[in-house]
Short mmCIF file of C-alpha atoms (C1' of nucleotides) and ligand atoms in Angstrom, two decimals:
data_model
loop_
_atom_site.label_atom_id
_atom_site.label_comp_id
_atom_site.label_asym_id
_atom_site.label_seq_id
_atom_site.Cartn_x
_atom_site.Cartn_y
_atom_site.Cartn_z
CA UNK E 1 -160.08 37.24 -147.27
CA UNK E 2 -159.95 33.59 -147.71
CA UNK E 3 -158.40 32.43 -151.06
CA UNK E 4 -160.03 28.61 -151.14
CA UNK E 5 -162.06 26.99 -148.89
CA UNK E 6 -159.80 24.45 -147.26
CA UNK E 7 -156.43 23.70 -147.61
CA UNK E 8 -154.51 22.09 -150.77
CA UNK E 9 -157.02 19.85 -151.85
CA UNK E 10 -158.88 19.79 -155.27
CA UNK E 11 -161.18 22.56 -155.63
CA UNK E 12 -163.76 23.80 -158.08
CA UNK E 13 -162.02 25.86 -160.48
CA UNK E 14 -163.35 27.92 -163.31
CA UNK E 15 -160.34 29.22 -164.92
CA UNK E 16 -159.42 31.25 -168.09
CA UNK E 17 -156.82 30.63 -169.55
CA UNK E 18 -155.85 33.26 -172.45
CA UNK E 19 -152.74 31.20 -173.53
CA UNK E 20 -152.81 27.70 -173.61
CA UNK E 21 -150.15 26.28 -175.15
CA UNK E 22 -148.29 22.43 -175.01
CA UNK E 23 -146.07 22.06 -172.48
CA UNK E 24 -142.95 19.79 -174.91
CA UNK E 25 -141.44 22.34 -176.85
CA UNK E 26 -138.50 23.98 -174.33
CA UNK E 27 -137.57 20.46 -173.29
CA UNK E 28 -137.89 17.74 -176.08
CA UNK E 29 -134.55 18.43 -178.42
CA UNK E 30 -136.74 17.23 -181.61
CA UNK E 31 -138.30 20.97 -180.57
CA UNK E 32 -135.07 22.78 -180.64
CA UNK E 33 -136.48 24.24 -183.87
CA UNK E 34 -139.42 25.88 -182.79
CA UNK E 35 -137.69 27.86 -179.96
CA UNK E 36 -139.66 31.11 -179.80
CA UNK E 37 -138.26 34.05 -182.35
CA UNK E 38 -136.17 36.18 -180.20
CA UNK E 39 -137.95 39.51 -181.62
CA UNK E 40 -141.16 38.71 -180.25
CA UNK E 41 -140.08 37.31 -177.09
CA UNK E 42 -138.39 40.80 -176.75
CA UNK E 43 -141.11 42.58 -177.73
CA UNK E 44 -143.39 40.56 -175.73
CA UNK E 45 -141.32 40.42 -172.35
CA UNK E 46 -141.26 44.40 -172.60
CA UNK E 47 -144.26 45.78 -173.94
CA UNK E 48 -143.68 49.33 -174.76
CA UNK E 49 -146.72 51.58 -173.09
CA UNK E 50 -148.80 52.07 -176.10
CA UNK E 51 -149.15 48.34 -175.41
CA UNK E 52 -152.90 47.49 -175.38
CA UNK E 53 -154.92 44.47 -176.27
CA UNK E 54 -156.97 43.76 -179.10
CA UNK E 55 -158.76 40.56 -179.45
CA UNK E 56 -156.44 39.04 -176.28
CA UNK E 57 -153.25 39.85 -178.64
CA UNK E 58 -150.98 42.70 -177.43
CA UNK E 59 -150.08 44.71 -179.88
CA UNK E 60 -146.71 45.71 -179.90
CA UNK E 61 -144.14 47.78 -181.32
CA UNK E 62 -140.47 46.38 -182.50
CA UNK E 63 -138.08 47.36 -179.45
CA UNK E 64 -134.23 46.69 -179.83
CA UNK E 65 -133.45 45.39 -176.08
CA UNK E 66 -129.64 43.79 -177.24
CA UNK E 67 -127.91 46.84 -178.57
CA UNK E 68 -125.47 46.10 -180.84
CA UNK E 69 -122.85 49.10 -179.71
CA UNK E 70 -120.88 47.50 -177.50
CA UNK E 71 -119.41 49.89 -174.70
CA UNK E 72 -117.31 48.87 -172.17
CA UNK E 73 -118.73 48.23 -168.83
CA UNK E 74 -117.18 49.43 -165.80
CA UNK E 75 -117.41 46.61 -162.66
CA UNK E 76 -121.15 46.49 -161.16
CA UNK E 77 -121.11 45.28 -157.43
CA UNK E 78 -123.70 42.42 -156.53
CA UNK E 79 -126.89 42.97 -156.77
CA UNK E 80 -128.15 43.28 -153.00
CA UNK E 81 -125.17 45.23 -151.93
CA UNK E 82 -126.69 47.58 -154.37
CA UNK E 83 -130.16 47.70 -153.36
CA UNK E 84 -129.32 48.16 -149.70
CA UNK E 85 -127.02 50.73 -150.37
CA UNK E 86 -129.40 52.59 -152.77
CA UNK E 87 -127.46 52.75 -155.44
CA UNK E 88 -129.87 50.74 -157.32
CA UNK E 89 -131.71 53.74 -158.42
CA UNK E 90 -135.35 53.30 -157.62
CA UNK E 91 -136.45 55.53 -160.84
CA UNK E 92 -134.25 54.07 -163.52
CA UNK E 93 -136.41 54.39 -166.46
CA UNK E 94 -134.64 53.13 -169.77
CA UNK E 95 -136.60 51.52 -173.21
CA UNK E 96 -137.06 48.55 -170.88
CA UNK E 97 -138.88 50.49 -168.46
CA UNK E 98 -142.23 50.77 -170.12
CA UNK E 99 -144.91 51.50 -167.24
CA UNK E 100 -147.94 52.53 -167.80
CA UNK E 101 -148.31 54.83 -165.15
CA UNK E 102 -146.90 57.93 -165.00
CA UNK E 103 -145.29 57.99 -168.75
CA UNK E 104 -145.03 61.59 -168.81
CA UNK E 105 -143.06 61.87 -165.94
CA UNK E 106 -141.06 59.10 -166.93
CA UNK E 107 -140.15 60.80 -170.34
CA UNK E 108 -138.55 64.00 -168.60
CA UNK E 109 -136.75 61.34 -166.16
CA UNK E 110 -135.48 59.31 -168.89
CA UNK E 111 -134.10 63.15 -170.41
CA UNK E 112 -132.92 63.94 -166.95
CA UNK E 113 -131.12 60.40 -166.79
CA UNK E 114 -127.43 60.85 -165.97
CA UNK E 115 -124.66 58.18 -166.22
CA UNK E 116 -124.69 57.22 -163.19
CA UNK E 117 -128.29 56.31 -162.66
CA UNK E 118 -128.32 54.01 -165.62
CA UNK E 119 -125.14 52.80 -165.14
CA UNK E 120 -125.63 49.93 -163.41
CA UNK E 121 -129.46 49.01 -164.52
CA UNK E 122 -127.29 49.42 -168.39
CA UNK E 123 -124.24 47.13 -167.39
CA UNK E 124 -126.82 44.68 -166.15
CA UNK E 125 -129.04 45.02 -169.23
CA UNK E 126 -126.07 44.25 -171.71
CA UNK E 127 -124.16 41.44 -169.65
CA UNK E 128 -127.21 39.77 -170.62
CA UNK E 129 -127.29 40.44 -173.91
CA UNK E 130 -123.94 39.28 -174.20
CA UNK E 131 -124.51 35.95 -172.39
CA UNK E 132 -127.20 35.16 -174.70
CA UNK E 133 -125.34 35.50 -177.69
CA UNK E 134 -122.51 32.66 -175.69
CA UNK E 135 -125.57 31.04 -174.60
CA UNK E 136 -126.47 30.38 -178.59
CA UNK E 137 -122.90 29.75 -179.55
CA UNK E 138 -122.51 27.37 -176.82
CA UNK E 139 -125.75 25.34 -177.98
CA UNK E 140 -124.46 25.41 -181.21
CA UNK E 141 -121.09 24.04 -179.78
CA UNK E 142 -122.77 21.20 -177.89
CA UNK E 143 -124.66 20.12 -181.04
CA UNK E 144 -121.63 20.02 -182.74
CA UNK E 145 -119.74 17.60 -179.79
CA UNK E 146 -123.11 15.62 -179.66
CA UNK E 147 -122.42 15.11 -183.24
CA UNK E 148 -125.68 16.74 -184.14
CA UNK E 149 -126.50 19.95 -186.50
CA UNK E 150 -126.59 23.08 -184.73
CA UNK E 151 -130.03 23.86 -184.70
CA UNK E 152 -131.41 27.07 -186.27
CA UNK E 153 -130.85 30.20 -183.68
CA UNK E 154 -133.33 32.97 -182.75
CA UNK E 155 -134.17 35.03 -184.95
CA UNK E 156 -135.85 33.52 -187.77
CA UNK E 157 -139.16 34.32 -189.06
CA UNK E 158 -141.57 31.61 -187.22
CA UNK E 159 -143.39 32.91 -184.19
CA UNK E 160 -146.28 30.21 -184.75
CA UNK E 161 -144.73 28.40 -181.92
CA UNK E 162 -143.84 30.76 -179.14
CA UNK E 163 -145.20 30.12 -176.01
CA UNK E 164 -147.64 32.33 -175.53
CA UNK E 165 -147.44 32.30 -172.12
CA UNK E 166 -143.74 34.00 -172.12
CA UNK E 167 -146.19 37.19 -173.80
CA UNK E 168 -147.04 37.57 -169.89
CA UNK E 169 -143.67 38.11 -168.66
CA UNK E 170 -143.42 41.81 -167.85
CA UNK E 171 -140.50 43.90 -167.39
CA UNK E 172 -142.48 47.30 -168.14
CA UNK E 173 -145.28 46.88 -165.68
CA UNK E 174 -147.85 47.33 -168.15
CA UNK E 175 -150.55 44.30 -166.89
CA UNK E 176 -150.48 42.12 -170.35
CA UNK E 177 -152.60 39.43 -169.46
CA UNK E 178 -156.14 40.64 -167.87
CA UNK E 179 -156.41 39.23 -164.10
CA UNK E 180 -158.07 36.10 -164.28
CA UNK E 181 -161.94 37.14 -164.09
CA UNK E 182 -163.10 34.03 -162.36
CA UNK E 183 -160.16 34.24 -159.54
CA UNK E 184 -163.05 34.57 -157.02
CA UNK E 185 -163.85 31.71 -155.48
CA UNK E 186 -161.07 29.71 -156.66
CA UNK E 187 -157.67 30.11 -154.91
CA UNK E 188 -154.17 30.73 -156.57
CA UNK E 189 -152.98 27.63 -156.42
CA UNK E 190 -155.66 26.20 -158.51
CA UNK E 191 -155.15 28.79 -160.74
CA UNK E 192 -151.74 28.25 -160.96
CA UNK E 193 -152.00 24.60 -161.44
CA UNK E 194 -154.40 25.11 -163.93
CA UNK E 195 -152.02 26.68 -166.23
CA UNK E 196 -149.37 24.66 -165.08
CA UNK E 197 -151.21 22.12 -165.98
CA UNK E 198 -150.85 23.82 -169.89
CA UNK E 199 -148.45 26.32 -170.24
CA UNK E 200 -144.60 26.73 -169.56
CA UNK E 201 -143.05 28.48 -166.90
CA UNK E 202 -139.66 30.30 -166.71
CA UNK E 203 -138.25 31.08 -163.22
CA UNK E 204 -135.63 33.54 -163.00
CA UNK E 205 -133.67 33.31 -159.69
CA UNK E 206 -130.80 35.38 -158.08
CA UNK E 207 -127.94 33.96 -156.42
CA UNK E 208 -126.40 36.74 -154.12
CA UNK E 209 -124.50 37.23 -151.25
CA UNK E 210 -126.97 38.94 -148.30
CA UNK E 211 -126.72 38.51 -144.71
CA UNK E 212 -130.71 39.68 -144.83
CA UNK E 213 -133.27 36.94 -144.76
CA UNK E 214 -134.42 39.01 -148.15
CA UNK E 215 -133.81 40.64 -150.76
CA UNK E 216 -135.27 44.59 -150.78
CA UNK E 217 -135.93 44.28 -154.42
CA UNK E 218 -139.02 46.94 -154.21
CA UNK E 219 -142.18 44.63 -154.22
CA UNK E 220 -144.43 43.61 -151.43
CA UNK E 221 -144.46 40.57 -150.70
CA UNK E 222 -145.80 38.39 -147.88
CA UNK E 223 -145.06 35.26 -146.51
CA UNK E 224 -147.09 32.15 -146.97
CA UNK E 225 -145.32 29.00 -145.78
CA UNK E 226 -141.95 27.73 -145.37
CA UNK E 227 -140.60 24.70 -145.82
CA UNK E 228 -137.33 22.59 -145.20
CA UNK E 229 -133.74 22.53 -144.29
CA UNK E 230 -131.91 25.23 -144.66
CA UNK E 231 -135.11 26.50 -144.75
CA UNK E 232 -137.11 27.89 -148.02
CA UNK E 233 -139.53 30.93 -147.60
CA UNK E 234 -142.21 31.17 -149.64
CA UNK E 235 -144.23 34.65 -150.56
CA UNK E 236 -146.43 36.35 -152.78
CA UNK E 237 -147.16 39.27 -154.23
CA UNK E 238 -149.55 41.35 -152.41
CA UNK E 239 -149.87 44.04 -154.36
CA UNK E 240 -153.24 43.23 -155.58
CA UNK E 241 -154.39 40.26 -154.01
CA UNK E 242 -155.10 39.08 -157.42
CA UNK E 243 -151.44 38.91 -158.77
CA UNK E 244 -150.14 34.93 -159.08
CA UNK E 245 -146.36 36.27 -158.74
CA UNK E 246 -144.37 34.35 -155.77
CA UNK E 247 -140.75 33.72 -154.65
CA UNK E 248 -138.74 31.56 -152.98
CA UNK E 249 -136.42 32.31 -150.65
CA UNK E 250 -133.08 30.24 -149.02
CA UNK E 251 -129.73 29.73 -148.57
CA UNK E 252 -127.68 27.95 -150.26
CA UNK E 253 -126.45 24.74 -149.13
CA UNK E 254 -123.16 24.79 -149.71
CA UNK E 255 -122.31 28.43 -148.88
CA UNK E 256 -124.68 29.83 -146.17
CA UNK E 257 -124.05 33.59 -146.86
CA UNK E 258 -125.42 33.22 -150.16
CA UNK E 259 -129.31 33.63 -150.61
CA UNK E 260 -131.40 32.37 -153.27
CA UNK E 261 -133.97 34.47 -154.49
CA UNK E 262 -136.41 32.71 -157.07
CA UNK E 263 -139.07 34.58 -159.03
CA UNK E 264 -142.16 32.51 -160.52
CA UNK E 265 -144.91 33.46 -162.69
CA UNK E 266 -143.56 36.87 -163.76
CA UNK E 267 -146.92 38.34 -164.69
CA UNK E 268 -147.92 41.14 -162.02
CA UNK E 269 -151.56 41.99 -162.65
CA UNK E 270 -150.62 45.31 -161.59
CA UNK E 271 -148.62 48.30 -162.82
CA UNK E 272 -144.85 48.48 -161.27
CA UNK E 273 -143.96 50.01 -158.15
CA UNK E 274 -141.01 52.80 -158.88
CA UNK E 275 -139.10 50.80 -156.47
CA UNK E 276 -139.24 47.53 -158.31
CA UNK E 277 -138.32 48.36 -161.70
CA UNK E 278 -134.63 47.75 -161.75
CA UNK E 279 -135.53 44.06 -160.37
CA UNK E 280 -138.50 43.57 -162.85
CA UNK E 281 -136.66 44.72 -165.59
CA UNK E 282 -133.76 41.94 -164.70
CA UNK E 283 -136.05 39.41 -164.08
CA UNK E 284 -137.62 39.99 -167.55
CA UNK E 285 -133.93 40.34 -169.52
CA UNK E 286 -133.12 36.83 -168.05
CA UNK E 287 -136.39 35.11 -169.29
CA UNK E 288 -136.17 36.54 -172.24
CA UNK E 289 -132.58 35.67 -172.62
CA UNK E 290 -133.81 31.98 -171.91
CA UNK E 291 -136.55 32.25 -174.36
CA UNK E 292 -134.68 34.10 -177.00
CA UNK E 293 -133.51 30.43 -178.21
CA UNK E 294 -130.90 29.94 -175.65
CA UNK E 295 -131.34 26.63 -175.07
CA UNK E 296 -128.55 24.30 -175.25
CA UNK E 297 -129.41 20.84 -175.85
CA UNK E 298 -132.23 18.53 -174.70
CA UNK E 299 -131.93 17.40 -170.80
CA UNK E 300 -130.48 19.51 -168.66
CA UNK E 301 -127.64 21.24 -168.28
CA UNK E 302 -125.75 24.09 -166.38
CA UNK E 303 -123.99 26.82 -168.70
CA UNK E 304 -121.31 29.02 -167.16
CA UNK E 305 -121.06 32.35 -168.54
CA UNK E 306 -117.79 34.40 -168.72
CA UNK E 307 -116.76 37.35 -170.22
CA UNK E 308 -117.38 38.38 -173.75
CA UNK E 309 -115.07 38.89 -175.98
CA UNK E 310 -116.40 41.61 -176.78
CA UNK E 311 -116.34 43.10 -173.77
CA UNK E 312 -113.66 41.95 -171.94
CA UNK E 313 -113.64 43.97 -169.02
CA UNK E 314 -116.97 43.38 -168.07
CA UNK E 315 -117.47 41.60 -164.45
CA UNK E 316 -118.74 38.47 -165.33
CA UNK E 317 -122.26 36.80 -164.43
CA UNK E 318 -122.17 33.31 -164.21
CA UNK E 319 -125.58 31.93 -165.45
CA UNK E 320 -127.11 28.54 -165.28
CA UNK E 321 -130.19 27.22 -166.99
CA UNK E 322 -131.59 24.37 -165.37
CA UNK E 323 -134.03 21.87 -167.21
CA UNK E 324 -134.03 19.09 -165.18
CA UNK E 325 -137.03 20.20 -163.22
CA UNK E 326 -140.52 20.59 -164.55
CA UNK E 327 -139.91 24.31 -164.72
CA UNK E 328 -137.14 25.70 -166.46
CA UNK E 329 -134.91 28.61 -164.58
CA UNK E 330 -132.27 30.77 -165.79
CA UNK E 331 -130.19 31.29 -162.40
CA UNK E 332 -128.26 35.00 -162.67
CA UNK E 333 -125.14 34.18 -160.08
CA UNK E 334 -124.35 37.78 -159.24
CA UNK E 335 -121.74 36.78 -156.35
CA UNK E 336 -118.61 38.36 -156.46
CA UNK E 337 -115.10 36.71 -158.20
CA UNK E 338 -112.44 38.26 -158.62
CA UNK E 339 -111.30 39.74 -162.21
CA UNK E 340 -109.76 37.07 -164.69
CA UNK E 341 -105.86 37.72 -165.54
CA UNK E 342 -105.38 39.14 -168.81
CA UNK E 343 -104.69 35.76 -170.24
CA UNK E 344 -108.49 35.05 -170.02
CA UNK E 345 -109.35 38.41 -171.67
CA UNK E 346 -111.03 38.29 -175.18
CA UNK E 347 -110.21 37.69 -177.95
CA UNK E 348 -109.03 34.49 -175.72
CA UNK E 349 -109.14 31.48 -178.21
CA UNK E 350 -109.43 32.32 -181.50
CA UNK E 351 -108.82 29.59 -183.13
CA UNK E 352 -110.57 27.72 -180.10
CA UNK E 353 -113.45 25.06 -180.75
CA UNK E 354 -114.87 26.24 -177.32
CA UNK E 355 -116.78 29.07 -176.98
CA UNK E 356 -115.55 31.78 -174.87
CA UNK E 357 -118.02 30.74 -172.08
CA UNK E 358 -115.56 27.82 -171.13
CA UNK E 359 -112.71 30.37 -170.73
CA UNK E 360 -114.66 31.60 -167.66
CA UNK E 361 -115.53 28.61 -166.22
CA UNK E 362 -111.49 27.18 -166.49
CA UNK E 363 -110.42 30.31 -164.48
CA UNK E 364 -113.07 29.91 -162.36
CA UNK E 365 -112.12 26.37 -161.68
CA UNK E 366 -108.69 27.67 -161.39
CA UNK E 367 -109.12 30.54 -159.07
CA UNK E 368 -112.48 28.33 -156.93
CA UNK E 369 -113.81 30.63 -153.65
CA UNK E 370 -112.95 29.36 -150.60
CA UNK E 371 -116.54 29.31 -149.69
CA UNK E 372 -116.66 26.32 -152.77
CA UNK E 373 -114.37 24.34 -150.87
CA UNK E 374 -111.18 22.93 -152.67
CA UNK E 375 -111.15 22.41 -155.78
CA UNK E 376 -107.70 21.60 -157.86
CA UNK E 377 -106.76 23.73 -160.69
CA UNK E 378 -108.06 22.04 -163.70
CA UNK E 379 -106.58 23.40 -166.91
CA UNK E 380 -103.59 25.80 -166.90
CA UNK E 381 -104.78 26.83 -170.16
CA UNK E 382 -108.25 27.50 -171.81
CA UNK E 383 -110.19 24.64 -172.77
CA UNK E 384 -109.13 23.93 -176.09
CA UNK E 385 -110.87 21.17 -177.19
CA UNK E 386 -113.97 18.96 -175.96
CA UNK E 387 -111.59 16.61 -173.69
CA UNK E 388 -111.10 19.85 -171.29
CA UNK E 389 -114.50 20.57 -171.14
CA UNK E 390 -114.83 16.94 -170.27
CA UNK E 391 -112.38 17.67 -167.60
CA UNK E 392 -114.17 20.77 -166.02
CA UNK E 393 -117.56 19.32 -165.87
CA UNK E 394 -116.05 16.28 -164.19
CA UNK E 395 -115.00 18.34 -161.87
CA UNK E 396 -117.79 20.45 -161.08
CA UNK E 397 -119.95 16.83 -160.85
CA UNK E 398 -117.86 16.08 -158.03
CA UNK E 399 -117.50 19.77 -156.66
CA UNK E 400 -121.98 19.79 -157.22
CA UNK E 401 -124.10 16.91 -156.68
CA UNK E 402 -127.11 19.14 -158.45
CA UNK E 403 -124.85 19.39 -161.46
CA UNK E 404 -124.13 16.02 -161.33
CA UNK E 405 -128.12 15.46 -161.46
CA UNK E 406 -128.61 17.88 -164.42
CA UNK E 407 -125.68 16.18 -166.30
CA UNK E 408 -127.12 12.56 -165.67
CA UNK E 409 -130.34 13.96 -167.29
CA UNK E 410 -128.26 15.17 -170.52
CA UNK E 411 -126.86 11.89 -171.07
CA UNK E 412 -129.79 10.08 -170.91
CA UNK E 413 -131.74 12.14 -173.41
CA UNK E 414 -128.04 12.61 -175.95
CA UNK E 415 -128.28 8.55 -175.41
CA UNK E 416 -131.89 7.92 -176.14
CA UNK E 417 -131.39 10.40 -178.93
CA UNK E 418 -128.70 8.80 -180.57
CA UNK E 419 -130.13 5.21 -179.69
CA UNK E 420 -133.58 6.89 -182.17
CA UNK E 421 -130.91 7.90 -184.66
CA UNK E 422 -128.35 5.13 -185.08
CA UNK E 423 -130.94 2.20 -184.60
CA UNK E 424 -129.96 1.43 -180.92
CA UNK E 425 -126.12 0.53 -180.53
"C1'" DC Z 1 -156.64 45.73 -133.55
"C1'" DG Z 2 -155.31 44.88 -138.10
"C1'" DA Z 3 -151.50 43.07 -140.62
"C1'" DA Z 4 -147.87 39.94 -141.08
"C1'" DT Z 5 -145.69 35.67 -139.80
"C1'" DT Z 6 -145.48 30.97 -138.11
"C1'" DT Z 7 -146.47 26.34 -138.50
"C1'" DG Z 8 -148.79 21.94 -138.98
"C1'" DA Z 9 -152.00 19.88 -142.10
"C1'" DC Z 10 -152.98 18.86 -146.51
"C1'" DC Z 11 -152.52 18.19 -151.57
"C1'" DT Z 12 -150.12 16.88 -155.94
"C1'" DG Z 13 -146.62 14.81 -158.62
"C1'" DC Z 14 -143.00 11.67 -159.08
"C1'" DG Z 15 -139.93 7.75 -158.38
"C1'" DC Z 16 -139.53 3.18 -156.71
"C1'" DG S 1 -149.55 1.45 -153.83
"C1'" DC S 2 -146.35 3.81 -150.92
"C1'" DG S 3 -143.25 7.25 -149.45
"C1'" DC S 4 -141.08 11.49 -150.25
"C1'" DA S 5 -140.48 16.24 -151.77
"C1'" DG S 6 -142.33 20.46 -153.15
"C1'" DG S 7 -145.84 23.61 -152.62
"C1'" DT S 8 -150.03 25.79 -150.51
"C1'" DC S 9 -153.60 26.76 -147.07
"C1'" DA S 10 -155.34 28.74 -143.03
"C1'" DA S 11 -155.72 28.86 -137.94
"C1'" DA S 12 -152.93 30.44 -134.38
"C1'" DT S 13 -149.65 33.55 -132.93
"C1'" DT S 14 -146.83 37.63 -132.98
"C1'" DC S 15 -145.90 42.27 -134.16
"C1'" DG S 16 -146.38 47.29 -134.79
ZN1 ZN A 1 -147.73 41.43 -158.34
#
DNA sequence: CGAATTTGACCTGCGC
DNA sequence: GCGCAGGTCAAATTCG
């Protein structure tokens, strides 16, 4: 079935668009304020099942997806060593999982559940919780370096401004957002464009190490170009031939045995297969994170995650949000490092002005793969104060010429900023 | 033989 | 305006 009539070029579309909203908000720092309320982004990213529409609004129950409890995590191996092994169970059904088929039998799963199915879907769930509660403090840390107020964090009581769009993203396979009707006769890409053209999108990609060309992460997907060197796969979801989801797929540059898996559009017009749920429910945790009010300052910039404090024998994820491009992604670096030594273990600095996200990234530094190529120890201690931080991301400019990119695009907006502010000295 | 992949053409957006 | 990069399409080819 052809999708358009010709190839790439403008076609007649006839689009409905159920959430148009402006594109500035997640970029332009003077919109720091209006970052979406973390409670609806919550509930919208995981609709419970008694989800349905009324009047094109979901209607949707209050679901707690950041436990407070914090329980120590046991180490959770990367994230395609645990699909192809099948230890990813394909059934996991927690409060995320909120399909819309089969609900019955997912209630007597969820009673059957034992520790070790949700084990590692659970570990996953709450290392993300906890890196978006460094993600806030370390916003609220750069403010204060940039010399600027911390701006207000999630959780206050203004949902006028969410971006409606990030109501599509779907961990619970519930279909939110009615298929486009008028998809006939128009292809995907000009659908896509069309809302491109209006609303924001959040990509969520994986960084993992996987000799396979792909990720089994449950979905079907099919190829539909490629591109490049190394080269970048492109695919679709063909579940329905409806459904907008792609990927990308590639390796990464600098370390070949690392593949790059990058999810866009996260709104399958489709319930979830069994299979896909652990992935889906991932993908939705770390868009949510990133829409929960996450966002550090205006630009771009790369955040390194650690170990919480709280948890301090949790593997770490390191996590980057990237806003240099037109689309925002939160990047969920699940490749294996070793353990930090008990000096970096919470409570690390207490006294420190840094948040304990930096305490990560200077062992990191300190202890770099060999795959990263050499990199000299930067701080023998945690990074006390702003002039180590300076130090690290120094370093990783020259270790990353992307980084360097994404930091060039943070001083230009702090400096454009400031030159606003102070009257242009 | 139908489905999936490959691959060159084509389009859009962006920087210079 | 031009060139480049990213992304998509669809005919041709390969695969099961
Ligand atoms: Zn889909």
């Amino acid at each position: 079935m052809p999708l358009s009539s010709h190839g790439g070029g403008p076609k007649p579309s006839l689009t409905v668009d159920f959430h148009r909203v402006p594109k500035q908000s997640l970029i332009d720092s003077h919109h720091v304020n209006e970052i979406p309320n973390k409670r609806a982004c919550l509930e919208s990213a995981h609709p419970p099942s008694s989800t349905h529409e009324q009047n094109g609004a979901a209607e949707l129950r209050e679901l707690d997806f950041f436990p407070r409890e914090n329980i120590p995590l046991r180490e959770a191996p990367a994230f395609a060593n645990l699909l192809k092994e099948g230890r990813v169970p394909s059934d996991v059904n927690t409060d995320l999982q909120l399909s819309s088929t089969g609900s019955e039998q997912s209630m007597e799963e969820e009673n059957e559940m034992d520790g070790e199915k949700i084990s590692w879907f659970e570990e996953a769930r709450r290392k993300i919780a906890e890196q978006n509660k460094e993600l806030v403090a370390l916003r609220g840390f750069m403010c204060d370096i940039n010399g600027r107020g911390s701006p207000p964090l999630s959780g206050e009581d203004d949902d006028d401004l969410i971006p409606k769009r990030m109501h599509d993203i779907n961990g619970g396979g519930t279909p939110i957002v009615p298929p486009p009707p008028t998809i006939n006769g128009c292809s995907r890409e000009v659908v896509a464009r069309e809302e491109d053209a209006n609303v924001e999108e959040v990509r969520v990609a994986f960084r993992d190490r996987s000799e396979a060309s792909l990720i089994p992460d449950g979905w079907r997907w099919r190829k539909y170009g490629q591109k490049g060197k190394p080269p970048r796969s492109y695919y679709r979801c063909t579940i329905t031939s409806t459904c907008l989801v792609r990927k990308q797929v590639q390796r990464c540059a600098q370390d070949k045995s690392i593949l790059i898996t990058t999810y866009i559009e996260w709104n399958h017009d489709h319930p979830l297969p069994p299979a896909a749920m652990p992935t889906a429910s991932i993908i939705s945790e770390a868009a949510s994170m990133f829409l929960s009010g996450s966002i550090p300052i205006s630009g771009g910039l790369i955040i390194i995650n650690s170990t919480s404090p709280m948890m301090p024998r949790c593997r770490p994820i390191m996590t980057t949000i990237s806003f240099s491009a037109r689309c925002p992604t939160v990047t969920l670096d699940l490749t294996e490092y070793p353990d930090p030594p008990p000096q970096f273990h919470a409570p690390a600095q207490p006294q420190s002005a840094v948040p304990p996200l930096f305490s990560r990234l200077v062992y990191y530094e300190q202890q770099p793969r060999t795959e990263r190529g050499a990199m000299a120890p930067s701080c023998s201690e945690g990074p006390h104060n702003p002039d180590d931080v300076a130090r690290i991301v120094t370093d990783l400019i020259l270790d990353n010429p992307k980084f360097k990119i994404e930091m060039i695009a943070v001083v230009k907006s702090i400096i454009s900023e400031a030159r606003q502010q102070g009257g242009g000295s």
